[in-house]
Tab-separated table of C-alpha atoms and ligand atoms in Angstrom:
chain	number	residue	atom	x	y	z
J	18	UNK	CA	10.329	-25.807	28.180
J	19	UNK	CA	7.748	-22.812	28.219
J	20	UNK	CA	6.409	-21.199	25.106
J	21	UNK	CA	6.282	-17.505	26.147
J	22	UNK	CA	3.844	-15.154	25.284
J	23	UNK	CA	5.041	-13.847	21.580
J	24	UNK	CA	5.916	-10.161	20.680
J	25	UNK	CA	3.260	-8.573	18.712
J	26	UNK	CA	2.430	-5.863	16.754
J	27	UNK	CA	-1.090	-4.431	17.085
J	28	UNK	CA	-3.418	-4.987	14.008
J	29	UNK	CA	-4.139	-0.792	13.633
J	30	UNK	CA	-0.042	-0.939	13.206
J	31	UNK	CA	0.073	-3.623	10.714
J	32	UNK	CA	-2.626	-2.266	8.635
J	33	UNK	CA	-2.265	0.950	6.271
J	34	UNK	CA	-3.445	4.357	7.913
J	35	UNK	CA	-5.224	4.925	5.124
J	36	UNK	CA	-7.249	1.698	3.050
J	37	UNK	CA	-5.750	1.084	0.101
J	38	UNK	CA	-8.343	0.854	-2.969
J	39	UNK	CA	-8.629	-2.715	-3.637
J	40	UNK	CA	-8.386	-3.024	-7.717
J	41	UNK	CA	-6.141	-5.956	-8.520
J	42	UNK	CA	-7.310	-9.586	-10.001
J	43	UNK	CA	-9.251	-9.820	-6.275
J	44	UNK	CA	-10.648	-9.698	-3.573
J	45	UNK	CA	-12.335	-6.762	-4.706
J	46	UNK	CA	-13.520	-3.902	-2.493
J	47	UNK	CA	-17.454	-4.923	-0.228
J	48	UNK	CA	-20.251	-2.596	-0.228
J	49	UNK	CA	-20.937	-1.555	3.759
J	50	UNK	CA	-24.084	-3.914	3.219
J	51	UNK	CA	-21.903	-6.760	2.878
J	52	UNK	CA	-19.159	-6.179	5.328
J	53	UNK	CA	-22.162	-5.253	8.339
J	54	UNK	CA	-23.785	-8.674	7.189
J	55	UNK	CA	-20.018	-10.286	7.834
J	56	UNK	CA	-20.322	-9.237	11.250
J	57	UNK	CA	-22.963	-11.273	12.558
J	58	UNK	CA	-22.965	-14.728	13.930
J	59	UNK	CA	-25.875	-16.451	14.110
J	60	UNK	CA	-26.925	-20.037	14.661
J	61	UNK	CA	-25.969	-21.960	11.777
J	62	UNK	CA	-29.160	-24.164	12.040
J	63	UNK	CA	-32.947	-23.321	12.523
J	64	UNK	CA	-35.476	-21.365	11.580
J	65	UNK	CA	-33.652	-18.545	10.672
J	66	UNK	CA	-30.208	-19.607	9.238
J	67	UNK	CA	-33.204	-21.360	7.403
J	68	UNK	CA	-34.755	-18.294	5.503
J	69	UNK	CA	-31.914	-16.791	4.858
J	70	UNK	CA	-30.431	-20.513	3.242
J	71	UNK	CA	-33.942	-20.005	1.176
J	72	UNK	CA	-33.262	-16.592	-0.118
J	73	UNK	CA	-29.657	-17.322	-1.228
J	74	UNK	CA	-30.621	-20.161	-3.046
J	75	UNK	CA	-33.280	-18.365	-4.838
J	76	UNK	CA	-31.257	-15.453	-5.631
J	77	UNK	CA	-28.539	-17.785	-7.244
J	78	UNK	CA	-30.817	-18.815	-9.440
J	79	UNK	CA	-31.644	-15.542	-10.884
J	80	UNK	CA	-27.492	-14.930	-10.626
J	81	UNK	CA	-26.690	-17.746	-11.927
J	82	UNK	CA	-29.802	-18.069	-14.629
J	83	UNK	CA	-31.096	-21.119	-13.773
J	84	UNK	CA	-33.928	-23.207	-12.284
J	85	UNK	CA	-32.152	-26.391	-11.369
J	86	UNK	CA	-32.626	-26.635	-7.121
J	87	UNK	CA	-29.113	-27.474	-7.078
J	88	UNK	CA	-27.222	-24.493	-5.295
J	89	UNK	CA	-25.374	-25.303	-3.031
J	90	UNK	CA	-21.916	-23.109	-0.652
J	91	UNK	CA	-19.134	-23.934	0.180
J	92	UNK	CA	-17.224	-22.654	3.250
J	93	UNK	CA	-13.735	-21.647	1.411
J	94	UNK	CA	-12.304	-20.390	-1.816
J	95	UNK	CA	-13.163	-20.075	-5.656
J	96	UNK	CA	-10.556	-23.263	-5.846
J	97	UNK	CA	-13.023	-25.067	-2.994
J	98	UNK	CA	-16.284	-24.693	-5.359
J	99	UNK	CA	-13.516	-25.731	-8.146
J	100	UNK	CA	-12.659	-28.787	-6.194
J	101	UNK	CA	-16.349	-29.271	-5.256
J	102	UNK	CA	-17.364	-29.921	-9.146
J	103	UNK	CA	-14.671	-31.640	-9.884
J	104	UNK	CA	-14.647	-34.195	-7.466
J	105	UNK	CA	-18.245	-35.227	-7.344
J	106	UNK	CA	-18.686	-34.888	-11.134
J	107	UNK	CA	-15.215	-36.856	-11.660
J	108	UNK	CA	-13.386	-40.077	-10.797
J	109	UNK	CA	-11.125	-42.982	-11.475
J	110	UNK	CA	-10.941	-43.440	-15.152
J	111	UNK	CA	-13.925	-40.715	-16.199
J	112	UNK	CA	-12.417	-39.135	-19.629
J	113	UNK	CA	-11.627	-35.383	-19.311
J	114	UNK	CA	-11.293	-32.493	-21.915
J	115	UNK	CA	-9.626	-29.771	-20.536
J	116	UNK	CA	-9.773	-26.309	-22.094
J	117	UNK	CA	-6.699	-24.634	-20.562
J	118	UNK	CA	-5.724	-21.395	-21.837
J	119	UNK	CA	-4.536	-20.071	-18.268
J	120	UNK	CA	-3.057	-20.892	-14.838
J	121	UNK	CA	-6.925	-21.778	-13.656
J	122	UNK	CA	-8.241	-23.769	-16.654
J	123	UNK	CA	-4.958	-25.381	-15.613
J	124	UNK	CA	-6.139	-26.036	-12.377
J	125	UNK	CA	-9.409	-27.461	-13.154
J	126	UNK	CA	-7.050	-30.408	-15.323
J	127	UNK	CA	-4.563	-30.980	-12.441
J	128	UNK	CA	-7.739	-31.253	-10.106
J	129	UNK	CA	-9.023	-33.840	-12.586
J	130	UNK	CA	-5.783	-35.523	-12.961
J	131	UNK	CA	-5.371	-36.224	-8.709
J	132	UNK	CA	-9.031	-37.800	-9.287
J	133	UNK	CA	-7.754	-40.171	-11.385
J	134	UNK	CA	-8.967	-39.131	-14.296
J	135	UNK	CA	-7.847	-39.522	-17.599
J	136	UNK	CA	-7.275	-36.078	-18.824
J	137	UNK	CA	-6.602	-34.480	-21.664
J	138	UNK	CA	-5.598	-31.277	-22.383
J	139	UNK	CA	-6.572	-28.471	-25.945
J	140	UNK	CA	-3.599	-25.880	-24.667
J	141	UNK	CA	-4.109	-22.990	-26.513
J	142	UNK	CA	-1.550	-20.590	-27.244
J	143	UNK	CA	-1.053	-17.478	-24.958
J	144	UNK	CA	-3.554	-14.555	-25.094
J	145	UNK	CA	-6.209	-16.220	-27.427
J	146	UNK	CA	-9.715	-17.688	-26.847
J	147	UNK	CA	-10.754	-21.733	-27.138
J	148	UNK	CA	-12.431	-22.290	-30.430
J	149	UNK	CA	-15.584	-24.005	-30.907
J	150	UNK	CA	-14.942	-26.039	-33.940
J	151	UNK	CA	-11.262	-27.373	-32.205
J	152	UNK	CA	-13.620	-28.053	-29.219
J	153	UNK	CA	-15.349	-30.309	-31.303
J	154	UNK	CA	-12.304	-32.232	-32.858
J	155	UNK	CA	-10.815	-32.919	-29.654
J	156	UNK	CA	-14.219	-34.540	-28.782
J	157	UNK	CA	-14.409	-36.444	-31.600
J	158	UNK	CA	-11.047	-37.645	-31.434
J	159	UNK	CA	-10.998	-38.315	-27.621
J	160	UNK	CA	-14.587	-38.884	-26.533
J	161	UNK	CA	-14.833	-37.231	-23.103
J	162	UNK	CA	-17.573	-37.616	-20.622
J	163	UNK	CA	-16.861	-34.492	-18.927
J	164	UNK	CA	-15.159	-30.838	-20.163
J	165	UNK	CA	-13.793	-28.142	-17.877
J	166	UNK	CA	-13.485	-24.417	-18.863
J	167	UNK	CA	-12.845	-21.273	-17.668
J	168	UNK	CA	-15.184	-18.534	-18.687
J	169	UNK	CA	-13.138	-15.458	-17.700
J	170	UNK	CA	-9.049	-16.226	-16.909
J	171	UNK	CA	-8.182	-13.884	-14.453
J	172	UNK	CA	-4.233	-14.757	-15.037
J	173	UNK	CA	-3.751	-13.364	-18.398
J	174	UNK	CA	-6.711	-12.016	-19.051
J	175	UNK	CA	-8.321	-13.944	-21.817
J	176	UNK	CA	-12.303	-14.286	-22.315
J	177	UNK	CA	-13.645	-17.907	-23.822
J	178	UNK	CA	-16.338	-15.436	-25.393
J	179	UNK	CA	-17.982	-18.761	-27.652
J	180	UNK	CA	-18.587	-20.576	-24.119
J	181	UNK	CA	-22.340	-20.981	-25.153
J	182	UNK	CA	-21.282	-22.430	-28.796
J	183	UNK	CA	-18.816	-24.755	-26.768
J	184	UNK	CA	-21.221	-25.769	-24.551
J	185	UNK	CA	-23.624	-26.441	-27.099
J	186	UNK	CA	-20.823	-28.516	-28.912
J	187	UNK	CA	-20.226	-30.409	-24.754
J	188	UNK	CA	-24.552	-30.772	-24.900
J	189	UNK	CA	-24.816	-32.125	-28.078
J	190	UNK	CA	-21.726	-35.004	-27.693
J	191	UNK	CA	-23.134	-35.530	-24.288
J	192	UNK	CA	-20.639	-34.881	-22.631
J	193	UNK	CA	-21.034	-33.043	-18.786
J	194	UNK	CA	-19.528	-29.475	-18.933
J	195	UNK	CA	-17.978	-28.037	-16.026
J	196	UNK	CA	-17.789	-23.967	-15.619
J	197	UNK	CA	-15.217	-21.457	-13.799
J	198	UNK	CA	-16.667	-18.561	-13.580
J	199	UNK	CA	-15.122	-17.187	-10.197
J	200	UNK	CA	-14.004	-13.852	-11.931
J	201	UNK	CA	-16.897	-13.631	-14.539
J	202	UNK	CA	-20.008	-14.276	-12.960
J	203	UNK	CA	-22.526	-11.084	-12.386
J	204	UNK	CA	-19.901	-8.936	-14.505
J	205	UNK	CA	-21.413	-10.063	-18.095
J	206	UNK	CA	-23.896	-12.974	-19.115
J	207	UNK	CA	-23.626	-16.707	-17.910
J	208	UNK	CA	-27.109	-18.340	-18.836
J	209	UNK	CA	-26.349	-21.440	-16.881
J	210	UNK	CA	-29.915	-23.378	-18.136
J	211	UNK	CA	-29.884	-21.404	-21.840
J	212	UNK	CA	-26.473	-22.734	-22.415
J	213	UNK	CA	-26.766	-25.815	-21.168
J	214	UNK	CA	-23.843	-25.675	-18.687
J	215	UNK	CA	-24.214	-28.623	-15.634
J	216	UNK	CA	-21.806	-26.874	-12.993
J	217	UNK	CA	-20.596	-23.272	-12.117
J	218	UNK	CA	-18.757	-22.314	-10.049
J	219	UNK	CA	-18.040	-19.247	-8.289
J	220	UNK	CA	-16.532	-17.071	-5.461
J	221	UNK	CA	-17.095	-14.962	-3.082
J	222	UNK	CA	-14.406	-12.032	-3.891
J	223	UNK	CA	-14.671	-11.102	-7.721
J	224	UNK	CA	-17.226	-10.699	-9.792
J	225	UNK	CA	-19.891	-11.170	-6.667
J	226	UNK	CA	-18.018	-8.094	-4.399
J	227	UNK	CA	-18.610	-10.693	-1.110
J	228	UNK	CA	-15.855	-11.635	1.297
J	229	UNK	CA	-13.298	-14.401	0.115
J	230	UNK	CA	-13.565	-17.978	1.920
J	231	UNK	CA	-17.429	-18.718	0.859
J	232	UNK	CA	-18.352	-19.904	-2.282
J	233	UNK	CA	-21.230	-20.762	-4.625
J	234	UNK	CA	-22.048	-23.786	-6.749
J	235	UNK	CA	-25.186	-24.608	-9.377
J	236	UNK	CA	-25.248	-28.430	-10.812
J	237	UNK	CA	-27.565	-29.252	-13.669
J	238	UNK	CA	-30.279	-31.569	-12.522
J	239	UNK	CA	-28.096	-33.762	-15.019
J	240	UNK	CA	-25.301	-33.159	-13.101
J	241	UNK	CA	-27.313	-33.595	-9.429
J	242	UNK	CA	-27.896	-37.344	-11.567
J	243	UNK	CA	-24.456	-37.998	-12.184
J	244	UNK	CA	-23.404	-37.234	-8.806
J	245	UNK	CA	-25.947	-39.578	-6.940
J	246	UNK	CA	-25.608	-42.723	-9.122
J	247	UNK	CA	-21.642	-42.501	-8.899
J	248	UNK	CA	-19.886	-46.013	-8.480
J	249	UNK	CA	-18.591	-44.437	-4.773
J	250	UNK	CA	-18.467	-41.289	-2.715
J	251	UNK	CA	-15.420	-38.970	-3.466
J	252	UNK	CA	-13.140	-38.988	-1.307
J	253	UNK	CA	-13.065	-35.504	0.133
J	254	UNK	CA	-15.754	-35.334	2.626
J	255	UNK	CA	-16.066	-31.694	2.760
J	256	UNK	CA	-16.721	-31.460	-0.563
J	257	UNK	CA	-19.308	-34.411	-0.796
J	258	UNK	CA	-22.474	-32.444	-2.471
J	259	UNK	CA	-24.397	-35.124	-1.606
J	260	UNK	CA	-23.743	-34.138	2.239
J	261	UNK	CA	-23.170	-30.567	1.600
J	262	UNK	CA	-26.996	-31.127	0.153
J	263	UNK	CA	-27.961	-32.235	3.522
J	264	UNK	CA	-27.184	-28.272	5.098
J	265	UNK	CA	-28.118	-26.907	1.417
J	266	UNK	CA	-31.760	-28.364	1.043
J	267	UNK	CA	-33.019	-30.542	4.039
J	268	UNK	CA	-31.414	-27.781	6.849
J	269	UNK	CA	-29.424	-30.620	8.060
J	270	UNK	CA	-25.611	-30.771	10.237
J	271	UNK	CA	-22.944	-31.412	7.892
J	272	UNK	CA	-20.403	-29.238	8.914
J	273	UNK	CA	-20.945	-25.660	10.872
J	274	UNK	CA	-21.430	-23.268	8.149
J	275	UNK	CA	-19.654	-19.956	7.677
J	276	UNK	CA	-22.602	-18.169	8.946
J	277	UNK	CA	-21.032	-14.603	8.412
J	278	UNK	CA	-19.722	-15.655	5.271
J	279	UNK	CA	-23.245	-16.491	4.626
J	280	UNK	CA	-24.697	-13.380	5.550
J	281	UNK	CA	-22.089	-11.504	3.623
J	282	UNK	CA	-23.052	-13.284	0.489
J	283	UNK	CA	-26.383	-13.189	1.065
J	284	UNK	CA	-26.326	-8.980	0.896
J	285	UNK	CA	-24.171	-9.210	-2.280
J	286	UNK	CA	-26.885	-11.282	-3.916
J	287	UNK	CA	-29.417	-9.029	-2.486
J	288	UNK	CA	-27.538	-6.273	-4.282
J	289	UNK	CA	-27.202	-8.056	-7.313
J	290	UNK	CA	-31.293	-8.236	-7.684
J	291	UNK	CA	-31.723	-5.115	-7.216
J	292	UNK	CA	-29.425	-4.008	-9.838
J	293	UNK	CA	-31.284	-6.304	-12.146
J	294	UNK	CA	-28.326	-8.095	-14.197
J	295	UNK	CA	-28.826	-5.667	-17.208
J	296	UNK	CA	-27.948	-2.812	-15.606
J	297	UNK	CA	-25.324	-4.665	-13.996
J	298	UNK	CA	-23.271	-5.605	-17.229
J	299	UNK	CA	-23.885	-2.801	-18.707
J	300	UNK	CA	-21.874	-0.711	-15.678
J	301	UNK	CA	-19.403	-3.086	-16.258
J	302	UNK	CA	-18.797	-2.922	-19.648
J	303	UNK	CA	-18.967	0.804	-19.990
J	304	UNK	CA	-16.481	1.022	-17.090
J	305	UNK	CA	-14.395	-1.564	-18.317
J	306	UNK	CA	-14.343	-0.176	-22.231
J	307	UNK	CA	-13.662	3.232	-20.988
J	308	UNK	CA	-11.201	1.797	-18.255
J	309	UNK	CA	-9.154	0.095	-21.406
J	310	UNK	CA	-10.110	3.113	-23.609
J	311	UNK	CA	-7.869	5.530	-21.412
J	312	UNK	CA	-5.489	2.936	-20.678
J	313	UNK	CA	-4.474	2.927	-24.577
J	314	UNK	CA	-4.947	6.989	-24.203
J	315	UNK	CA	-2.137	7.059	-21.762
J	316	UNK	CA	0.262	5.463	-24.256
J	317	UNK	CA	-0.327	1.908	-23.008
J	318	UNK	CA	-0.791	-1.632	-24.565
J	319	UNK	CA	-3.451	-3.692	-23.728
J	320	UNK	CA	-2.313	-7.620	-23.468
J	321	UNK	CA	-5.027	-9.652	-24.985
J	322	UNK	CA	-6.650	-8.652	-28.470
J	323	UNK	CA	-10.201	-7.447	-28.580
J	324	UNK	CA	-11.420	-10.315	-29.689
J	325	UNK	CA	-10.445	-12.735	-26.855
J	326	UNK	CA	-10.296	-9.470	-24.521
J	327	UNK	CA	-11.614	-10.041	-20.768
J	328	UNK	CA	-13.611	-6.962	-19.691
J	329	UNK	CA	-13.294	-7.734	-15.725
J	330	UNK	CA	-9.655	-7.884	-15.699
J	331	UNK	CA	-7.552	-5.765	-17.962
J	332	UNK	CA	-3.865	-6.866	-18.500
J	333	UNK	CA	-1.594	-3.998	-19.482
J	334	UNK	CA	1.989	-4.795	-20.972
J	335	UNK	CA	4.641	-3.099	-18.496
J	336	UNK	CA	6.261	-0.297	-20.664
J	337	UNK	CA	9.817	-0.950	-21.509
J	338	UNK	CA	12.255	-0.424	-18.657
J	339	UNK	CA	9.546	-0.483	-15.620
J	340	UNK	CA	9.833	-3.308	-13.656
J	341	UNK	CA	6.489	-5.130	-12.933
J	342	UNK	CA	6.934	-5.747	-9.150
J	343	UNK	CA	8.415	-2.117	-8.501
J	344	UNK	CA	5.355	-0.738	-10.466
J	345	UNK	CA	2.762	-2.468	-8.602
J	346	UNK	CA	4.693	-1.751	-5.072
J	347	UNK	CA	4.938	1.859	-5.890
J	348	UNK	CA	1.368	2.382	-7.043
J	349	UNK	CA	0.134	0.581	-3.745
J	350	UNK	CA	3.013	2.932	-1.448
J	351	UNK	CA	2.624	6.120	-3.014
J	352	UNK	CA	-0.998	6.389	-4.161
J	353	UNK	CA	-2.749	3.472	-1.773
J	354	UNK	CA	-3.767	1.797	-5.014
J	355	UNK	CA	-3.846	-1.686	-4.889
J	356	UNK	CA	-2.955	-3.039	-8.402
J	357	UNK	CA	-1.892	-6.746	-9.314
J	358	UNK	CA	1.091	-8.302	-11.051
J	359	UNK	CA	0.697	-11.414	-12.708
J	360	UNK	CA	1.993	-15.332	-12.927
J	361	UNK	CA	4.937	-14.993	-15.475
J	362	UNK	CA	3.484	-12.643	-17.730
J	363	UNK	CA	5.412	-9.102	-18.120
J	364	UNK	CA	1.884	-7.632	-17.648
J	365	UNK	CA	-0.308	-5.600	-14.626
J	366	UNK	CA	-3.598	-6.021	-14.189
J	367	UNK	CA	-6.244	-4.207	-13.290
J	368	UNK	CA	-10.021	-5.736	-12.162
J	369	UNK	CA	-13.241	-4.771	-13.137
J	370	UNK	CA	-15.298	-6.124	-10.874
J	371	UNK	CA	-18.173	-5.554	-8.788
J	372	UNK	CA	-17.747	-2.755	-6.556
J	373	UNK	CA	-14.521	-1.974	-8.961
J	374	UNK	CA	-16.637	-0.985	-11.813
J	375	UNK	CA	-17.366	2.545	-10.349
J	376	UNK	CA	-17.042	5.690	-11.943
J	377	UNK	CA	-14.857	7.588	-9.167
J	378	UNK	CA	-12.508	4.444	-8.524
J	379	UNK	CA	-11.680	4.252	-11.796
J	380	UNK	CA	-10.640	8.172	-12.272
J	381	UNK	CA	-8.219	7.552	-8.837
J	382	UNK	CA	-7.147	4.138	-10.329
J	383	UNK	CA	-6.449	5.419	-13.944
J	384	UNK	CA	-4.710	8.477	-12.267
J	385	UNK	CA	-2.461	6.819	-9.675
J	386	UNK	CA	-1.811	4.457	-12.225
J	387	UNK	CA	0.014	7.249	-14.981
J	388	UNK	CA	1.530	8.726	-12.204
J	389	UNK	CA	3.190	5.762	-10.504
J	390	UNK	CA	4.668	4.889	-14.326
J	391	UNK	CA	5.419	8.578	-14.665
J	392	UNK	CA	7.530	8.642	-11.016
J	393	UNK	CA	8.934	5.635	-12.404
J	394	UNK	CA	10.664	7.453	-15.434
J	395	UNK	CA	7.907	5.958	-18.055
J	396	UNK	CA	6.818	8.053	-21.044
J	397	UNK	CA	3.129	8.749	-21.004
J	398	UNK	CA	0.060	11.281	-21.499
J	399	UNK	CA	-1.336	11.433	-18.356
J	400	UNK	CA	-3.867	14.450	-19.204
J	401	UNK	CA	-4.990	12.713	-22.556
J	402	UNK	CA	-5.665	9.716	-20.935
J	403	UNK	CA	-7.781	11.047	-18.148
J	404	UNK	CA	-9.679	12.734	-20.473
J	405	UNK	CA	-10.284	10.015	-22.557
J	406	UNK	CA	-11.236	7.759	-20.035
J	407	UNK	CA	-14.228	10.436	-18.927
J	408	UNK	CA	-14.790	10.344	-22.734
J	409	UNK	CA	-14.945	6.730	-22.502
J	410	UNK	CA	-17.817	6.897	-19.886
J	411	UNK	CA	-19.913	8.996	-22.127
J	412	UNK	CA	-20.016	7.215	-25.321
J	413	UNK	CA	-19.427	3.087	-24.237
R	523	PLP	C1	-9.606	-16.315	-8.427
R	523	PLP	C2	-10.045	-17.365	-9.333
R	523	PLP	C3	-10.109	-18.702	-8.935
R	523	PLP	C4	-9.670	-19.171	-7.588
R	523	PLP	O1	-10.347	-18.552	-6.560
R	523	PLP	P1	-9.703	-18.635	-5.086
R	523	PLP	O2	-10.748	-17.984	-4.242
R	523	PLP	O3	-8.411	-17.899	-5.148
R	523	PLP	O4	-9.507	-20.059	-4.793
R	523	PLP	C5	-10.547	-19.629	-9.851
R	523	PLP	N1	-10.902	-19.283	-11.085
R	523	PLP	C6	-10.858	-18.006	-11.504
R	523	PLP	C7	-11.278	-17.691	-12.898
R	523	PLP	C8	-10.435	-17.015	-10.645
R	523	PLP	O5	-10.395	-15.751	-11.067
């Protein structure tokens, strides 16, 4: 039998008339810079693929605040780079603390656990941040080699704001500590050598405002040591860093690069420098404050407490009698908004950033969003919260 040729839709069809303004939990809207950049293909080895290897590297470290060598991509997702520390810094046996206070500090530990590791877990209750001093007793009482947290949990929200106390805590026990920050990084401080902290990890479509599908990792020199003197090499070969070092440092085959991806990232970086990182979480915070500021204005609750608050994603409680999924549909239909729901929580959330954390974006987002509630028969003070949110931008 003959496969025919399938029907098909064009892509112009498929996609909306008019963009929609990407400002859900990710991917986040690119600068032109970076989307030009993902355009290009270019030899993957040589003299140039070279330089521009160089300069991404040596951006990282200013990104990423550190001055170990050890950067090193990965062609696919935040949960690649994820999978990429785990599995070289992890194996048969190795004792695990895992911080888990959302779906991906949950992650990390189920990574762990298909290692072979022996894991356990410090769940802490919905909506609140891991503390420093139970940090601590679960070391003492269990002894891990290795700890995985998540800086920033994009899933509901919460901010592990004492990560430097907890990773002074991991430093001073030891122990290796392994760091998420897909959603945080570039949107408020990570000092990867200051802290101590042996592996981040990050993405391409959140806090950096890349393309998804190419990642970034920095190991501690520590952490470069644990990986060459393991007992054997991991098992996913992908992943190895030790061969992913080979492309990384020595401009060496180990598989074909996502040279676009590359590019792409490369002008996000580029963008990052010249923002300096000050200025850069500064934007964000004043966006973010005045973002949450008029979300409260329009009548709204905000899901996490200021304390353990995330400023790059805001969670909003859905206001009694809205449904969550009809919300976020008819924000995205009507107003080309592009807002995101959430795993199990009755919340929406909003992101903050990169490109997100603009002035006019979050006027249309704020907007669209009291009007999609209002269509939807919700009670709420559209005008007062619009003009709190320019207040917002003034005084944060
Ligand atoms: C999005 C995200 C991830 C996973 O990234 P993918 O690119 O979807 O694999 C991991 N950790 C955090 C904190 C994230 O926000």
């Amino acid at each position: 039998m003959r496969i025919s040729v399938p029907e098909l839709v064009s892509l112009d069809e498929i996609l909306p008339s008019e963009p929609l303004l990407m400002m859900g939990a990710g991917p986040v809207p690119i600068p032109n810079q970076v989307g030009r950049a993902n355009s290009i293909v270019i030899n993957h080895l040589g003299e140039t693929m070279g330089k521009i290897i160089e300069q991404v590297k040596s951006m990282s470290r200013y990104v990423f605040q550190t001055q170990s060598k050890w950067i090193l991509g990965v062609a696919g997702p935040g949960s690649a780079a994820m999978e990429m520390a785990i599995t070289n810094l992890i194996w048969e046996n190795t004792k695990v603390l895992s911080i888990c206070n959302g779906f991906f500090s949950g992650r990390l530990a189920e990574m762990a656990t298909r290692v072979g590791a022996d894991v356990t877990r410090y769940e802490i209750p919905e909506g609140l941040a891991a503390d420093p001093d139970s940090v601590k007793a679960y070391i003492e009482k269990y002894r891990p080699e290795v700890i995985t947290l998540v800086q920033g949990e994009t899933s509901n929200t919460v901010c592990n704001k004492q990560l430097r106390q907890i990773a002074e805590i991991a430093q001073a026990y030891g122990c290796y500590i392994i760091v998420d920050a897909v959603c945080t990084l570039s949107t408020m401080p990570l000092n990867m050598d200051e802290w101590k902290i042996d592996a981040v990890i990050t993405g391409g479509q959140k806090g950096l405002s890349s393309i998804p599908g190419v990642s970034l990792i920095a190991f501690s020199e520590r952490a470069h040591h644990r990986i060459h003197s393991r007992p054997k090499p991991p098992a996913q070969w992908c992943l190895d860093a030790k061969l992913a070092e080979g492309f990384w440092h020595h401009n060496a085959y180990h598989y074909t690069a996502p040279v676009s991806g590359i590019l792409a990232i490369h002008e996000a970086l580029a963008l990052i420098c010249n923002e300096t990182l000050e200025a850069r979480f500064e934007r964000h915070l004043r966006c973010s404050k005045a973002l949450q500021h008029g979300i409260e204005a329009l009548g709204l609750k905000l899901f996490v407490q200021e304390a353990s608050r995330l400023n790059s994603v805001i969670g909003i409680n859905v206001p009694n009698g809205i449904a969550q999924k009809a919300l976020c549909a008819h924000i995205s239909n009507r107003y080309r908004v592009e807002i995101s729901g959430s795993f199990g929580l009755d919340i929406v959330r909003i992101g903050q950033m990169g490109e997100q954390s603009r002035a006019h974006h979050l006027f249309r987002t704020l907007h669209a969003f009291g009007c999609a509630i209002r269509d939807l028969g919700g009670d709420i003070d559209l005008p007062t919260g619009m003009a709190e949110l320019e207040r917002g931008l003034q005084r944060f």
